[in-house]
């Protein structure tokens, strides 16, 4: 009798499952759960928003759409992972109430947040505090966007200083690590990341996507400090690639439209 193929240990099975997730997220073709017509509509909308006559911007829009598809896949995988964990958590309603989490939003949270131990509750409270801070920053940036005069002044200052819109996030992180003398935390990394890309995201004119992306990065970075490291690294890479493409597209759009803002 032939023996079963595949990993025998729990650790091996976990690695195998994560490899399957990675393959599924990055496959170039359509997955059975995806709608080809809807994906085509989404891609066309991105081209209407960003694409210019030049091949470079068109290629970047295609890349941006590809990264968005991957992010959506990863979010579905994470949702399934979290809901499976929640089903096994008999006191999830009590936990959500004690931690101050809206049960309707519970499925958006990382899986470790449903740990009913004291550290799990403390992390849950921390995530809520971070989200509150982010919402305040989002409101502030939206205020700037709704004030063209202030926005024009910001742009004039940046252009007069010759500020580049794409700055290496790695350089900032390395500096922060040195400044903190080894006490660099995931939250410090996230703060660098947000400071680097917050303007690019809002210049893209999509504050809802900005909120979703930065919230996802925040949850991913905090999750990486706890568990499921492979999935987090994969998500962080996709987020970073998408943000870089948004920054390039924004710069191309600025070159085509800055006469509107600067008389």
Tab-separated table of N, CA and C in Angstrom, residues 70-128:
chain	number	residue	atom	x	y	z
A	70	UNK	N	-4.279	41.306	-6.488
A	70	UNK	CA	-3.560	40.472	-5.524
A	70	UNK	C	-3.941	40.836	-4.092
A	71	UNK	N	-4.072	42.135	-3.835
A	71	UNK	CA	-4.467	42.566	-2.494
A	71	UNK	C	-5.842	42.017	-2.147
A	72	UNK	N	-6.775	42.108	-3.106
A	72	UNK	CA	-8.127	41.588	-2.866
A	72	UNK	C	-8.086	40.097	-2.545
A	73	UNK	N	-7.244	39.354	-3.260
A	73	UNK	CA	-7.138	37.913	-2.996
A	73	UNK	C	-6.616	37.657	-1.591
A	74	UNK	N	-5.567	38.392	-1.220
A	74	UNK	CA	-4.986	38.202	0.109
A	74	UNK	C	-5.985	38.563	1.201
A	75	UNK	N	-6.774	39.616	0.955
A	75	UNK	CA	-7.773	39.996	1.949
A	75	UNK	C	-8.829	38.908	2.105
A	76	UNK	N	-9.189	38.251	0.991
A	76	UNK	CA	-10.168	37.159	1.086
A	76	UNK	C	-9.590	35.987	1.872
A	77	UNK	N	-8.316	35.675	1.598
A	77	UNK	CA	-7.670	34.590	2.348
A	77	UNK	C	-7.650	34.912	3.842
A	78	UNK	N	-7.291	36.158	4.148
A	78	UNK	CA	-7.208	36.538	5.554
A	78	UNK	C	-8.590	36.511	6.203
A	79	UNK	N	-9.610	36.954	5.456
A	79	UNK	CA	-10.975	36.938	5.986
A	79	UNK	C	-11.392	35.511	6.334
A	80	UNK	N	-11.105	34.573	5.424
A	80	UNK	CA	-11.457	33.174	5.682
A	80	UNK	C	-10.703	32.642	6.899
A	81	UNK	N	-9.429	33.035	6.993
A	81	UNK	CA	-8.603	32.582	8.105
A	81	UNK	C	-9.158	33.091	9.436
A	82	UNK	N	-9.541	34.380	9.446
A	82	UNK	CA	-10.052	35.000	10.666
A	82	UNK	C	-11.405	34.426	11.053
A	83	UNK	N	-12.308	34.281	10.061
A	83	UNK	CA	-13.644	33.776	10.393
A	83	UNK	C	-13.575	32.346	10.901
A	84	UNK	N	-12.636	31.550	10.373
A	84	UNK	CA	-12.461	30.190	10.884
A	84	UNK	C	-12.052	30.232	12.348
A	85	UNK	N	-11.126	31.138	12.676
A	85	UNK	CA	-10.681	31.292	14.071
A	85	UNK	C	-11.842	31.744	14.956
A	86	UNK	N	-12.672	32.647	14.422
A	86	UNK	CA	-13.776	33.180	15.213
A	86	UNK	C	-14.805	32.102	15.535
A	87	UNK	N	-15.031	31.199	14.587
A	87	UNK	CA	-16.013	30.143	14.828
A	87	UNK	C	-15.604	29.279	16.017
A	88	UNK	N	-14.288	29.163	16.218
A	88	UNK	CA	-13.805	28.359	17.329
A	88	UNK	C	-13.713	29.131	18.628
A	89	UNK	N	-14.067	30.409	18.593
A	89	UNK	CA	-13.974	31.245	19.783
A	89	UNK	C	-15.377	31.410	20.354
A	90	UNK	N	-15.721	30.573	21.320
A	90	UNK	CA	-17.084	30.558	21.831
A	90	UNK	C	-17.527	31.867	22.449
A	91	UNK	N	-16.592	32.636	23.009
A	91	UNK	CA	-16.969	33.869	23.711
A	91	UNK	C	-16.638	35.102	22.883
A	92	UNK	N	-16.709	35.001	21.562
A	92	UNK	CA	-16.272	36.130	20.733
A	92	UNK	C	-17.122	37.380	20.973
A	93	UNK	N	-18.437	37.212	21.216
A	93	UNK	CA	-19.290	38.377	21.457
A	93	UNK	C	-18.853	39.097	22.733
A	94	UNK	N	-18.568	38.315	23.786
A	94	UNK	CA	-18.098	38.915	25.037
A	94	UNK	C	-16.757	39.604	24.831
A	95	UNK	N	-15.885	38.962	24.060
A	95	UNK	CA	-14.562	39.540	23.833
A	95	UNK	C	-14.672	40.869	23.090
A	96	UNK	N	-15.481	40.893	22.014
A	96	UNK	CA	-15.644	42.123	21.233
A	96	UNK	C	-16.197	43.245	22.110
A	97	UNK	N	-17.136	42.912	22.976
A	97	UNK	CA	-17.718	43.927	23.855
A	97	UNK	C	-16.664	44.443	24.835
A	98	UNK	N	-15.913	43.539	25.455
A	98	UNK	CA	-14.910	43.945	26.443
A	98	UNK	C	-13.785	44.754	25.809
A	99	UNK	N	-13.415	44.402	24.569
A	99	UNK	CA	-12.307	45.087	23.901
A	99	UNK	C	-12.766	46.343	23.176
A	100	UNK	N	-14.082	46.577	23.142
A	100	UNK	CA	-14.585	47.776	22.473
A	100	UNK	C	-14.613	47.661	20.966
A	101	UNK	N	-14.715	46.441	20.436
A	101	UNK	CA	-14.720	46.223	18.988
A	101	UNK	C	-16.156	46.031	18.513
A	102	UNK	N	-16.526	46.760	17.472
A	102	UNK	CA	-17.841	46.577	16.868
A	102	UNK	C	-17.889	45.182	16.255
A	103	UNK	N	-18.816	44.313	16.668
A	103	UNK	CA	-18.875	42.953	16.113
A	103	UNK	C	-18.977	42.933	14.595
A	104	UNK	N	-19.597	43.976	14.004
A	104	UNK	CA	-19.729	44.015	12.549
A	104	UNK	C	-18.379	44.202	11.871
A	105	UNK	N	-17.398	44.780	12.603
A	105	UNK	CA	-16.065	45.001	12.033
A	105	UNK	C	-15.074	43.929	12.480
A	106	UNK	N	-15.531	42.997	13.286
A	106	UNK	CA	-14.613	42.019	13.870
A	106	UNK	C	-13.898	41.208	12.806
A	107	UNK	N	-14.570	40.917	11.701
A	107	UNK	CA	-13.951	40.081	10.668
A	107	UNK	C	-12.819	40.796	9.950
A	108	UNK	N	-12.707	42.136	10.106
A	108	UNK	CA	-11.625	42.875	9.462
A	108	UNK	C	-10.341	42.847	10.286
A	109	UNK	N	-10.420	42.367	11.517
A	109	UNK	CA	-9.270	42.412	12.412
A	109	UNK	C	-8.372	41.187	12.224
A	110	UNK	N	-7.070	41.330	12.530
A	110	UNK	CA	-6.169	40.174	12.451
A	110	UNK	C	-6.618	39.058	13.386
A	111	UNK	N	-6.254	37.827	13.053
A	111	UNK	CA	-6.758	36.685	13.815
A	111	UNK	C	-6.318	36.705	15.275
A	112	UNK	N	-5.100	37.219	15.570
A	112	UNK	CA	-4.610	37.160	16.941
A	112	UNK	C	-5.433	38.034	17.883
A	113	UNK	N	-6.232	38.948	17.309
A	113	UNK	CA	-6.970	39.866	18.165
A	113	UNK	C	-8.074	39.153	18.946
A	114	UNK	N	-8.428	37.936	18.506
A	114	UNK	CA	-9.501	37.211	19.175
A	114	UNK	C	-8.980	36.280	20.265
A	115	UNK	N	-7.716	36.408	20.580
A	115	UNK	CA	-7.155	35.663	21.699
A	115	UNK	C	-7.750	36.234	22.989
A	116	UNK	N	-8.312	35.380	23.828
A	116	UNK	CA	-8.963	35.897	25.037
A	116	UNK	C	-7.998	36.030	26.210
A	117	UNK	N	-6.698	35.901	25.942
A	117	UNK	CA	-5.727	36.107	27.012
A	117	UNK	C	-5.534	37.605	27.233
A	118	UNK	N	-4.901	37.968	28.329
A	118	UNK	CA	-4.671	39.378	28.640
A	118	UNK	C	-3.845	40.075	27.554
A	119	UNK	N	-2.718	39.484	27.092
A	119	UNK	CA	-1.967	40.151	26.018
A	119	UNK	C	-2.826	40.386	24.780
A	120	UNK	N	-3.695	39.418	24.455
A	120	UNK	CA	-4.560	39.586	23.293
A	120	UNK	C	-5.486	40.779	23.445
A	121	UNK	N	-6.050	40.962	24.629
A	121	UNK	CA	-6.944	42.094	24.874
A	121	UNK	C	-6.170	43.416	24.804
A	122	UNK	N	-4.953	43.418	25.345
A	122	UNK	CA	-4.149	44.645	25.311
A	122	UNK	C	-3.814	45.033	23.874
A	123	UNK	N	-3.486	44.036	23.051
A	123	UNK	CA	-3.194	44.319	21.648
A	123	UNK	C	-4.436	44.850	20.941
A	124	UNK	N	-5.598	44.292	21.284
A	124	UNK	CA	-6.845	44.757	20.669
A	124	UNK	C	-7.086	46.227	20.988
A	125	UNK	N	-6.887	46.600	22.251
A	125	UNK	CA	-7.072	47.996	22.635
A	125	UNK	C	-6.067	48.889	21.908
A	126	UNK	N	-4.834	48.389	21.742
A	126	UNK	CA	-3.812	49.164	21.046
A	126	UNK	C	-4.182	49.416	19.598
A	127	UNK	N	-4.727	48.395	18.936
A	127	UNK	CA	-5.115	48.545	17.537
A	127	UNK	C	-6.217	49.586	17.396
A	128	UNK	N	-7.169	49.585	18.315
A	128	UNK	CA	-8.251	50.568	18.268
A	128	UNK	C	-7.705	51.983	18.440
